[in-house]
Short mmCIF file of C-alpha atoms in Angstrom, two decimals:
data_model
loop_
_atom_site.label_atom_id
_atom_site.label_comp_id
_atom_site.label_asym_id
_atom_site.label_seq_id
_atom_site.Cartn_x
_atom_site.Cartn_y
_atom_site.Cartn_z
CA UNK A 1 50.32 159.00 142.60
CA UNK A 2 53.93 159.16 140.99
CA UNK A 3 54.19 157.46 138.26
CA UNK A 4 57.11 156.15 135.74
CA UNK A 5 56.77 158.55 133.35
CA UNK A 6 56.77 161.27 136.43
CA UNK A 7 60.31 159.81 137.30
CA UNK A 8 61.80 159.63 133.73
CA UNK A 9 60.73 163.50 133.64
CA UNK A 10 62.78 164.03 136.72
CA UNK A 11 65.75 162.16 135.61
CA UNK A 12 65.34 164.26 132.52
CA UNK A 13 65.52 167.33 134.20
CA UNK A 14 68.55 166.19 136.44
CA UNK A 15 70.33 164.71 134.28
CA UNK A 16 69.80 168.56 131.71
CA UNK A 17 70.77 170.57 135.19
CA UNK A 18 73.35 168.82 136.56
CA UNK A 19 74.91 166.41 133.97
CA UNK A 20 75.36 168.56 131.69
CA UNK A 21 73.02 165.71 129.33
CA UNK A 22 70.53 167.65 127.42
CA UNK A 23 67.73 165.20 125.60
CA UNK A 24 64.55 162.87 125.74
CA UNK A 25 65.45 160.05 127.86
CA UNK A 26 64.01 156.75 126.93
CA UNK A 27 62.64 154.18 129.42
CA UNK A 28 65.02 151.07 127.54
CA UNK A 29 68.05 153.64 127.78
CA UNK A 30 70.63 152.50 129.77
CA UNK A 31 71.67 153.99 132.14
CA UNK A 32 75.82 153.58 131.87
CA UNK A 33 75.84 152.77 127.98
CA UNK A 34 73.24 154.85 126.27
CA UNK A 35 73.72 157.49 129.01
CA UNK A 36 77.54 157.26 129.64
CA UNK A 37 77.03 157.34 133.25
CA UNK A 38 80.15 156.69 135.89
CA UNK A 39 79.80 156.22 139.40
CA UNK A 40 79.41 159.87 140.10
CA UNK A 41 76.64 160.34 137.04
CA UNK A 42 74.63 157.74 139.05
CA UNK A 43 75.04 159.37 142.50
CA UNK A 44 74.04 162.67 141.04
CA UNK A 45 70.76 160.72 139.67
CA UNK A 46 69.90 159.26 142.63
CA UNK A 47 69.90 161.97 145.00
CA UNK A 48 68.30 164.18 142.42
CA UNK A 49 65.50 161.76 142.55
CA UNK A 50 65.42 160.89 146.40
CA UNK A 51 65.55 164.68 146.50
CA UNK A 52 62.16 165.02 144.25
CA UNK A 53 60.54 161.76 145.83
CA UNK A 54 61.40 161.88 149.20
CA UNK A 55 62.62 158.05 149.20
CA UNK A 56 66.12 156.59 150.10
CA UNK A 57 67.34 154.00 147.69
CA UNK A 58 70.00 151.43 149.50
CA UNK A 59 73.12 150.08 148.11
CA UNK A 60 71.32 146.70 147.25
CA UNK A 61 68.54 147.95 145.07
CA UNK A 62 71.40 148.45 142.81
CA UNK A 63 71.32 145.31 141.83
CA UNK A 64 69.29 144.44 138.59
CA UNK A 65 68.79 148.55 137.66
CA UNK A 66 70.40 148.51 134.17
CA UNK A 67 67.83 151.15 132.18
CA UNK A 68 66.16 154.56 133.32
CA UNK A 69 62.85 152.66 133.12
CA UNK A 70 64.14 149.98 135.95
CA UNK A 71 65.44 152.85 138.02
CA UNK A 72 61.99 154.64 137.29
CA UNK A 73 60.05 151.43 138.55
CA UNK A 74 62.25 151.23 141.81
CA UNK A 75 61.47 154.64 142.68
CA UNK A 76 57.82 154.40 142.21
CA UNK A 77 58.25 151.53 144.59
CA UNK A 78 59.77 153.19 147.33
CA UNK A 79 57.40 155.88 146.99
CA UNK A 80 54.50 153.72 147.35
CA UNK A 81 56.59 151.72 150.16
CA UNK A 82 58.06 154.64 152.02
CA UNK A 83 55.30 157.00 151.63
CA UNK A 84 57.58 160.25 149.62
CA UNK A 85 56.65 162.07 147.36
CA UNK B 1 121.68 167.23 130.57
CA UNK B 2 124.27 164.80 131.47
CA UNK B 3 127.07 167.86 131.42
CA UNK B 4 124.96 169.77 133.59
CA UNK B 5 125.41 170.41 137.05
CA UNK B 6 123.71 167.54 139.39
CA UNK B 7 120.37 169.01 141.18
CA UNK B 8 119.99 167.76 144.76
CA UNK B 9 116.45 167.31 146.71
CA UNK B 10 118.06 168.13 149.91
CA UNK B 11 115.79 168.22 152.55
CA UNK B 12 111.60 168.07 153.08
CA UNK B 13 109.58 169.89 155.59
CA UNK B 14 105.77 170.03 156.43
CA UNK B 15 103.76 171.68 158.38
CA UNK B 16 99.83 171.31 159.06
CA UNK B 17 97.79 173.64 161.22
CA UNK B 18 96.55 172.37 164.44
CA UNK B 19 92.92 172.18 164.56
CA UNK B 20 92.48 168.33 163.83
CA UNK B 21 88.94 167.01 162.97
CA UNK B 22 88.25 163.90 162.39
CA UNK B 23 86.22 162.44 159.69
CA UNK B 24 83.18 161.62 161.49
CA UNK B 25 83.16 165.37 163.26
CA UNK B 26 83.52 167.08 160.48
CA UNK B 27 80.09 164.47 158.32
CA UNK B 28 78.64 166.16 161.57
CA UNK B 29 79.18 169.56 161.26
CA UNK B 30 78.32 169.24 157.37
CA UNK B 31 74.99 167.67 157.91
CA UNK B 32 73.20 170.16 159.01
CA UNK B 33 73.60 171.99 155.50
CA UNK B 34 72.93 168.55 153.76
CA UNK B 35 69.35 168.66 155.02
CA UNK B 36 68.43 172.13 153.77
CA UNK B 37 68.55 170.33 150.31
CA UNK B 38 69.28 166.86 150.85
CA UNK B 39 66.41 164.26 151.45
CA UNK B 40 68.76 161.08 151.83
CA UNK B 41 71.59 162.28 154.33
CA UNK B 42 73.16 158.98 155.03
CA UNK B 43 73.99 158.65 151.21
CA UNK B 44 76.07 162.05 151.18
CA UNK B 45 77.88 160.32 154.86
CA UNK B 46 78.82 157.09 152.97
CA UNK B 47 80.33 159.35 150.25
CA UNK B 48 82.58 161.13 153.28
CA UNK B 49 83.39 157.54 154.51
CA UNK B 50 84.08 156.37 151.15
CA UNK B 51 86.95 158.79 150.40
CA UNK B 52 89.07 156.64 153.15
CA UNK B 53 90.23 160.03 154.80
CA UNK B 54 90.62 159.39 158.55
CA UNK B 55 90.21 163.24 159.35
CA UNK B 56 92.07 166.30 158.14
CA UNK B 57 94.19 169.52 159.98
CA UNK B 58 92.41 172.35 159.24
CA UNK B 59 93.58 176.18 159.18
CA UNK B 60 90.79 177.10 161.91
CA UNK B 61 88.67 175.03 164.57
CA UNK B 62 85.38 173.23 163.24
CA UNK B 63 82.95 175.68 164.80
CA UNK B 64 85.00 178.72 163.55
CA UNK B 65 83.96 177.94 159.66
CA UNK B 66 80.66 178.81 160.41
CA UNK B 67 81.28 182.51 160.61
CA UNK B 68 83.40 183.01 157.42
CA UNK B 69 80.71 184.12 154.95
CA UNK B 70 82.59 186.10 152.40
CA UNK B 71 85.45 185.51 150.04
CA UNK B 72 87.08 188.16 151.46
CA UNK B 73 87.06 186.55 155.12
CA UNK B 74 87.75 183.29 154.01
CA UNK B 75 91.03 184.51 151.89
CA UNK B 76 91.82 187.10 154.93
CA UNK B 77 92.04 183.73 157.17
CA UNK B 78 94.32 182.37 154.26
CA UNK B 79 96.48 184.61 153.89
CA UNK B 80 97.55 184.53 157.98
CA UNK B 81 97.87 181.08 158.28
CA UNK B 82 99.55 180.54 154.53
CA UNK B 83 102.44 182.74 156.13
CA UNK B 84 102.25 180.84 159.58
CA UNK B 85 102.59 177.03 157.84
CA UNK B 86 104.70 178.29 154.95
CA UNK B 87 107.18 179.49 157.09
CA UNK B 88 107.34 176.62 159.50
CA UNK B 89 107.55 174.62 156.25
CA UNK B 90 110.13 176.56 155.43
CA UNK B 91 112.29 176.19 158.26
CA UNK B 92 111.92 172.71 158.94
CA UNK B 93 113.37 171.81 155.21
CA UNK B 94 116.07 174.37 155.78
CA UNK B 95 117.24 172.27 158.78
CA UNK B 96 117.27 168.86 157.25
CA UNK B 97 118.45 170.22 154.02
CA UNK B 98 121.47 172.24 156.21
CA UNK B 99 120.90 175.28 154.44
CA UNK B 100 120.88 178.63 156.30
CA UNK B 101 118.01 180.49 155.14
CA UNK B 102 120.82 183.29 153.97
CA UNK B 103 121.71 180.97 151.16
CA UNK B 104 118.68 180.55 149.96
CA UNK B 105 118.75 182.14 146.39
CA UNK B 106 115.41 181.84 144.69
CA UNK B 107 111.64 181.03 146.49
CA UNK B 108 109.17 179.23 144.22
CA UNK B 109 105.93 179.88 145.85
CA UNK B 110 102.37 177.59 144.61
CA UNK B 111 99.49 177.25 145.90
CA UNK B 112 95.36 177.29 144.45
CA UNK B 113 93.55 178.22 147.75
CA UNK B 114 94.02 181.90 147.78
CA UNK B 115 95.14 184.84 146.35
CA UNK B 116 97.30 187.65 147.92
CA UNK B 117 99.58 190.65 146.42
CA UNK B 118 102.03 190.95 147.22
CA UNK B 119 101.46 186.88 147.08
CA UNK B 120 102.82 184.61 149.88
CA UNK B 121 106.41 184.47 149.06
CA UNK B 122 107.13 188.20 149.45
CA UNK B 123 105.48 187.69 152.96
CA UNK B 124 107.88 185.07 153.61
CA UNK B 125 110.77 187.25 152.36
CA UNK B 126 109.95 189.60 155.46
CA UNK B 127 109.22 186.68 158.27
CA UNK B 128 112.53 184.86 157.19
CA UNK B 129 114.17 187.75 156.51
CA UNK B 130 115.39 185.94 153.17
CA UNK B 131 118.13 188.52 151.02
CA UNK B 132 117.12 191.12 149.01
CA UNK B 133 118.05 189.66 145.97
CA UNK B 134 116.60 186.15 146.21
CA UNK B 135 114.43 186.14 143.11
CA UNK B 136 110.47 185.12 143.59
CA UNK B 137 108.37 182.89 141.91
CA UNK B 138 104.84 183.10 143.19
CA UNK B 139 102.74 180.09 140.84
CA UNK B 140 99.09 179.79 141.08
CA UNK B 141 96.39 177.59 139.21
CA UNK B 142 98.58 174.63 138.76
CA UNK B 143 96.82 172.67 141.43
CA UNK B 144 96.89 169.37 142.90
CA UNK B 145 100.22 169.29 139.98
CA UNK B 146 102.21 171.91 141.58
CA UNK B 147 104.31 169.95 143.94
CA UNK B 148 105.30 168.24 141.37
CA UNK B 149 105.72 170.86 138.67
CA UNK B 150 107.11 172.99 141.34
CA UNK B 151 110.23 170.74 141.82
CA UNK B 152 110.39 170.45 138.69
CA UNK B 153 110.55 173.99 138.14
CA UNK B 154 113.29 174.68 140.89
CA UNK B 155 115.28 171.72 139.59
CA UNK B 156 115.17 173.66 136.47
CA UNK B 157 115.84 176.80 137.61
CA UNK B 158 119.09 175.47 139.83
CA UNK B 159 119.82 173.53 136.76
CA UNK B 160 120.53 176.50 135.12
CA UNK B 161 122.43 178.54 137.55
CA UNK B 162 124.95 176.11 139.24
CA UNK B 163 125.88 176.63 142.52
CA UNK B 164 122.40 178.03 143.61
CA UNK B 165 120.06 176.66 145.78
CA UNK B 166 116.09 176.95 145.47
CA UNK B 167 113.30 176.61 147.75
CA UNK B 168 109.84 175.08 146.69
CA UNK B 169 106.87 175.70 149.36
CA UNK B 170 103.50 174.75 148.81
CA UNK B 171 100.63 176.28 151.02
CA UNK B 172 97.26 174.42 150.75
CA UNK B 173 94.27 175.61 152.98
CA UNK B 174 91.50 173.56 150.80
CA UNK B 175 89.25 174.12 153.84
CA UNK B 176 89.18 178.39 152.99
CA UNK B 177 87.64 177.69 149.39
CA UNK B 178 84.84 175.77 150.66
CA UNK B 179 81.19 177.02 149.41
CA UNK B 180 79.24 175.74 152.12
CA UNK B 181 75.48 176.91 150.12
CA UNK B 182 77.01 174.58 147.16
CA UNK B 183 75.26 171.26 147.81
CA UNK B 184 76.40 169.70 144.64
CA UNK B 185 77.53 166.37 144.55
CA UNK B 186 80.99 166.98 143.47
CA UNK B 187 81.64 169.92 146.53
CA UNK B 188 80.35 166.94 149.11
CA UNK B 189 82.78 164.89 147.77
CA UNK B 190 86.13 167.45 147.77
CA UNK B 191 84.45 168.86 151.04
CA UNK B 192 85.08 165.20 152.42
CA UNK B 193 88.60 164.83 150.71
CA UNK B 194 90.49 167.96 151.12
CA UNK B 195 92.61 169.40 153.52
CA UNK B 196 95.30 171.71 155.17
CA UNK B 197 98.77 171.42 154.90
CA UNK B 198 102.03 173.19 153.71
CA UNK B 199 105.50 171.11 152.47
CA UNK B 200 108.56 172.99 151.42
CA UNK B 201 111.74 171.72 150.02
CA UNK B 202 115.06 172.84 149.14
CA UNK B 203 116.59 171.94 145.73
CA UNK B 204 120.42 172.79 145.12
CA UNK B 205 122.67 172.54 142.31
CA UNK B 206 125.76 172.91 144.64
CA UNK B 207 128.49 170.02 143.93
CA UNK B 208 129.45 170.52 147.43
CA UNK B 209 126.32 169.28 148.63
CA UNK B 210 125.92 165.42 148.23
CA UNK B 211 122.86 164.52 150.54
CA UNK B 212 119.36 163.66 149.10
CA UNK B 213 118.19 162.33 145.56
CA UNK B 214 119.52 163.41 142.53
CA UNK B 215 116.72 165.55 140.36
CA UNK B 216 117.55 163.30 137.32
CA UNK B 217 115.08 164.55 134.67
CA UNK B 218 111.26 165.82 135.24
CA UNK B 219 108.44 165.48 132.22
CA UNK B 220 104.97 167.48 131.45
CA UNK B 221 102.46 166.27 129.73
CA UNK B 222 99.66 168.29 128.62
CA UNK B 223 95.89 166.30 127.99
CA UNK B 224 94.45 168.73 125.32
CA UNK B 225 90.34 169.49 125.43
CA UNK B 226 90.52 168.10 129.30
CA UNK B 227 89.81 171.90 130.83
CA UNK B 228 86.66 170.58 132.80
CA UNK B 229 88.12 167.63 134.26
CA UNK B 230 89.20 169.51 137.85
CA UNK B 231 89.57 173.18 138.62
CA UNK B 232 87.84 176.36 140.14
CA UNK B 233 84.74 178.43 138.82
CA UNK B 234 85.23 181.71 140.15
CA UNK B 235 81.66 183.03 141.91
CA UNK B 236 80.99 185.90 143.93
CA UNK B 237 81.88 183.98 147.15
CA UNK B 238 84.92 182.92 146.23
CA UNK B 239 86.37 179.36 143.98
CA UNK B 240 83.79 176.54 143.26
CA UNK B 241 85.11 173.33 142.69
CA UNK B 242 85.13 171.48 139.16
CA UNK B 243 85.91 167.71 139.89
CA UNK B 244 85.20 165.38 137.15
CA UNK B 245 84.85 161.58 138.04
CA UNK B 246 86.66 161.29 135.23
CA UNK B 247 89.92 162.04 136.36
CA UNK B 248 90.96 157.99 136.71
CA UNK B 249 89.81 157.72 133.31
CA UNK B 250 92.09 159.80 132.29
CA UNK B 251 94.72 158.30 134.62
CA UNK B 252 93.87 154.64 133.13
CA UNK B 253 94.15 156.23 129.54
CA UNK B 254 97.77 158.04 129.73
CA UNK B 255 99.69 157.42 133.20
CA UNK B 256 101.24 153.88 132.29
CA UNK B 257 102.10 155.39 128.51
CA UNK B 258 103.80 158.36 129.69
CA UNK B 259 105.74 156.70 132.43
CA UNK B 260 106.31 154.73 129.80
CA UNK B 261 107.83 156.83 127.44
CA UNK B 262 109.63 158.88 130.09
CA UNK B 263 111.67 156.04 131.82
CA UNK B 264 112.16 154.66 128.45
CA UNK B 265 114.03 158.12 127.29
CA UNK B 266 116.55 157.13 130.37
CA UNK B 267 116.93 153.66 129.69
CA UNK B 268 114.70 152.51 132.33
CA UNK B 269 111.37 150.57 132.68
CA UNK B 270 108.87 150.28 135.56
CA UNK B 271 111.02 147.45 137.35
CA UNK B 272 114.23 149.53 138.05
CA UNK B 273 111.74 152.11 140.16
CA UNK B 274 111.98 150.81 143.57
CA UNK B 275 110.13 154.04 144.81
CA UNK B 276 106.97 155.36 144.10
CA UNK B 277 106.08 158.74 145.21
CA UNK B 278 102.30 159.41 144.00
CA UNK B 279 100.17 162.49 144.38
CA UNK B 280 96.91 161.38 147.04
CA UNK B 281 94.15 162.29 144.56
CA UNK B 282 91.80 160.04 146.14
CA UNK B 283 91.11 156.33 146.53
CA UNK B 284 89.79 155.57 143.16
CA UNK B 285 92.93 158.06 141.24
CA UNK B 286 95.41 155.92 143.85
CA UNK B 287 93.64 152.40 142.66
CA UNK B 288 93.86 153.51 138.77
CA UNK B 289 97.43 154.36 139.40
CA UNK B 290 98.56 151.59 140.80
CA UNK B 291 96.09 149.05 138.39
CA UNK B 292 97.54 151.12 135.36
CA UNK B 293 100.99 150.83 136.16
CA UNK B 294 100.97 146.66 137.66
CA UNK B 295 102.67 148.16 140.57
CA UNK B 296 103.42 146.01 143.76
CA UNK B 297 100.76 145.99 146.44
CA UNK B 298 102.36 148.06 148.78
CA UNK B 299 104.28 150.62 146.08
CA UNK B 300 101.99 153.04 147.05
CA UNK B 301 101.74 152.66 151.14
CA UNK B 302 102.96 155.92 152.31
CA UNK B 303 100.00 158.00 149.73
CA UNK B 304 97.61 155.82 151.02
CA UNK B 305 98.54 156.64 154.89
CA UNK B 306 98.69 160.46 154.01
CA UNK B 307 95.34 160.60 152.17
CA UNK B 308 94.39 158.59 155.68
CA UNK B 309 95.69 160.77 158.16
CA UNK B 310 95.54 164.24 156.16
CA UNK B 311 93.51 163.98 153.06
CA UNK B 312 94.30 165.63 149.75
CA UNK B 313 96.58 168.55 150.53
CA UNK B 314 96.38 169.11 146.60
CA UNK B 315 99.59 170.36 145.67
CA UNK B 316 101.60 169.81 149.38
CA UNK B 317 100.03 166.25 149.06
CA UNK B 318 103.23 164.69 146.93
CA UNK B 319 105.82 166.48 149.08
CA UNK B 320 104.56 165.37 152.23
CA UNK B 321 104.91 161.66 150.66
CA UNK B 322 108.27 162.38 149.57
CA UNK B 323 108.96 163.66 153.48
CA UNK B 324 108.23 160.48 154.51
CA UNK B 325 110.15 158.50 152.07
CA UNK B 326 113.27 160.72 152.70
CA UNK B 327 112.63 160.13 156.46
CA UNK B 328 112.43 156.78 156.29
CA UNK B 329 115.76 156.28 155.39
CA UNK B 330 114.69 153.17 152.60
CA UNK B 331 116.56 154.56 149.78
CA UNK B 332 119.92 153.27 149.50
CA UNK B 333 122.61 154.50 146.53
CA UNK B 334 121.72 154.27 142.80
CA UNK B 335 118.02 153.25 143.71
CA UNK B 336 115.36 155.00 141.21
CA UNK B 337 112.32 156.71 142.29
CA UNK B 338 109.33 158.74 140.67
CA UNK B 339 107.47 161.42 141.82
CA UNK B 340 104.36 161.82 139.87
CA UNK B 341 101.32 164.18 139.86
CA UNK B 342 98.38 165.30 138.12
CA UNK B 343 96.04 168.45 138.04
CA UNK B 344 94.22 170.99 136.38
CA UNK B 345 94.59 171.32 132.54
CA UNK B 346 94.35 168.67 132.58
CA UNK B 347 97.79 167.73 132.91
CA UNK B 348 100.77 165.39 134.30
CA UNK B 349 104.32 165.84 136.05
CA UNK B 350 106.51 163.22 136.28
CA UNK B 351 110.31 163.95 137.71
CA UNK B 352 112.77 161.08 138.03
CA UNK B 353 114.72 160.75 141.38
CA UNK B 354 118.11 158.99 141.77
CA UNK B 355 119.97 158.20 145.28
#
């Protein structure tokens, strides 16, 4: 079972490989002010973690993800929903 | 300046290869390779879609790419069909600019796609059988600037030998550099923006020749500590693509200050350009500019069409805007118009344009 904390590790790991971000990431960071992230940060994140999980996330889950730990929760979801991981 | 001899933009040509894919071919081809990494496909589509490129000319046919797998192959291919599209480039601003290629007196070559010694423009000497003692400029690395900074560098050059007439050609065959096993986001993104193409023009500081705008003054600006915003890592398999989202940023931060600054240095403000001739960075680069500098909604049409119909040519990208401008016979005497680039450095070029 994938949990939050198992996604905040990925993003972790993403965001050290590929975003050049090195550091703990905390689950009431968010995501474009305590991270800096721009439109191309975020795409990097989410494939990253569809990429891990095995889930899509759509345009309109977008909506209301402001911290890693929101995005973590969402992902857990799908994962449970869509049967990734 | 104002006692030195006038420098003429007098005549544009393009040339793109033949091998025309359009956008949703090409999200085809690439998908494929996608899914040896990729989970969610449809996301890396939408970011194809999103770049508003219709479909691009590329050096060689779709199904063709598949068999370049070194460097060397890729920049063989390059340097045939740089030669090919340079010269018809070449040739076609010859013509409009009614210059025999005999008076041709100095060939600025740039380009970022590939690498050649002798480069490009000594290959050209022999195909147009230019004169011996035509002096060469080969410039590479500038980037998606170099149209810019290459006119600017011709103006400069004719500036200071009057009489003399220059030729600028830019050869772009973005398709060549592509690292197909790099399934980064940032290579999905150029590999759905960039394309083929090759512009040329002819720049002349000959008072007998009155046709085309007046080179009026040009302007670099140089964005210290920006080296990662857009450029190449070199690998083994050939030039990896460094493309910061950044870039509008930076466009948001300095374009409307500069412009500023420069137009202010000739008396002139925003309001007295009537034409706009913008490097196609990309849709988001194109809606910064235009936000940045309160431009009119349609100031920026023809960059728009050509990043529809031919993608980012990087460096032949501003030239083949200015074709069309020239083409479209819009300009009429005394109107103002600025040409204005950015690339790799990172860095701007701005050159001021009088009819």
């Amino acid at each position: 079972m994938v949990t939050s904390a198992d996604v905040i590790e990925e993003m972790k790991r993403i965001a050290e490989r590929e975003l050049e971000l090195a550091g703990t990431i905390a689950a009431d960071a968010q995501l474009v002010r305590d991270l800096g992230l721009d439109s191309l940060g975020l795409t990097v994140l989410a494939v990253g973690l569809e990429n891990r999980f095995r889930v899509r996330l759509q345009e309109e889950d977008a909506e209301g993800i402001v911290t890693a730990g929101d995005l973590a929760l969402l992902v857990v979801r799908r994962v449970r929903e869509q049967g990734g991981a | 300046m104002s006692s030195s001899a006038a420098v003429r933009v007098l005549g544009v040509g393009t040339a793109l290869p033949p091998h025309y894919a359009d956008q949703e071919t090409l999200i085809a081809a690439f998908r494929a390779h996608w899914s040896k990494q990729h989970f969610n496909i449809e996301r890396l589509e939408e970011l194809h879609r999103a770049v508003q490129v219709g479909g691009r000319y590329l050096a060689l046919p779709v199904e063709e790419y598949e068999r370049l797998e070194r460097f060397s192959e890729r920049n063989g291919v390059w340097i045939r069909v740089a030669q090919e599209l340079g010269e018809q480039a070449i040739r076609v601003a010859a013509d409009r600019a009614g210059i025999g290629l005999g008076d041709v007196d100095h060939l600025f070559f740039v380009t970022v796609t590939g690498i050649a010694t002798p480069s490009v423009d000594a290959l050209l000497m022999n195909r147009l059988r230019l004169r011996p003692d035509v002096k060469r400029t080969p410039i590479f690395g500038l980037g998606c600037v170099a149209g810019a900074a290459g006119l600017a560098r011709a103006a400069d050059y004719v500036r200071g030998f009057p009489g003399e007439n220059a030729v600028l050609v830019s050869v772009e065959l973005c398709s060549l550099t592509f690292q197909r096993e790099d399934l980064s986001i940032a290579n999905i993104i150029a590999s759905g923006l960039f394309g083929d193409g090759a512009a040329a023009l002819m720049v002349s500081s000959d008072d007998r020749r009155r046709a085309g705008p007046r080179v009026v003054a040009t302007r670099s600006v140089f964005y210290p500590g920006t080296e990662r915003m857009m450029g190449w890592d070199l690998v083994d398999t050939g030039f990896k693509v460094v493309l910061s989202s950044k870039v509008p940023d930076v466009v948001r931060a300095h374009v409307r200050h500069d412009v500023d600054a420069f137009l202010g240095e000739h008396g002139l403000d925003r309001s007295r350009i009537r034409h706009w001739v913008a490097h196609t960075g990309g849709p988001k680069v194109l809606r910064a500019f235009e936000e940045t500098l309160e431009l009119p909604p349609s100031a920026l049409e023809r960059s728009w069409r050509s990043l529809r119909e031919t993608g980012n040519l990087s460096s032949a990208s501003v030239l083949f805007v200015l074709d069309e401008l020239l083409r479209s016979g819009e300009p009429g005497a005394g109107d103002y118009g600025l040409l204005a680039a950015m690339g790799p450095g990172f860095c701007s070029e701005l050159v001021l344009l009088q009819w």
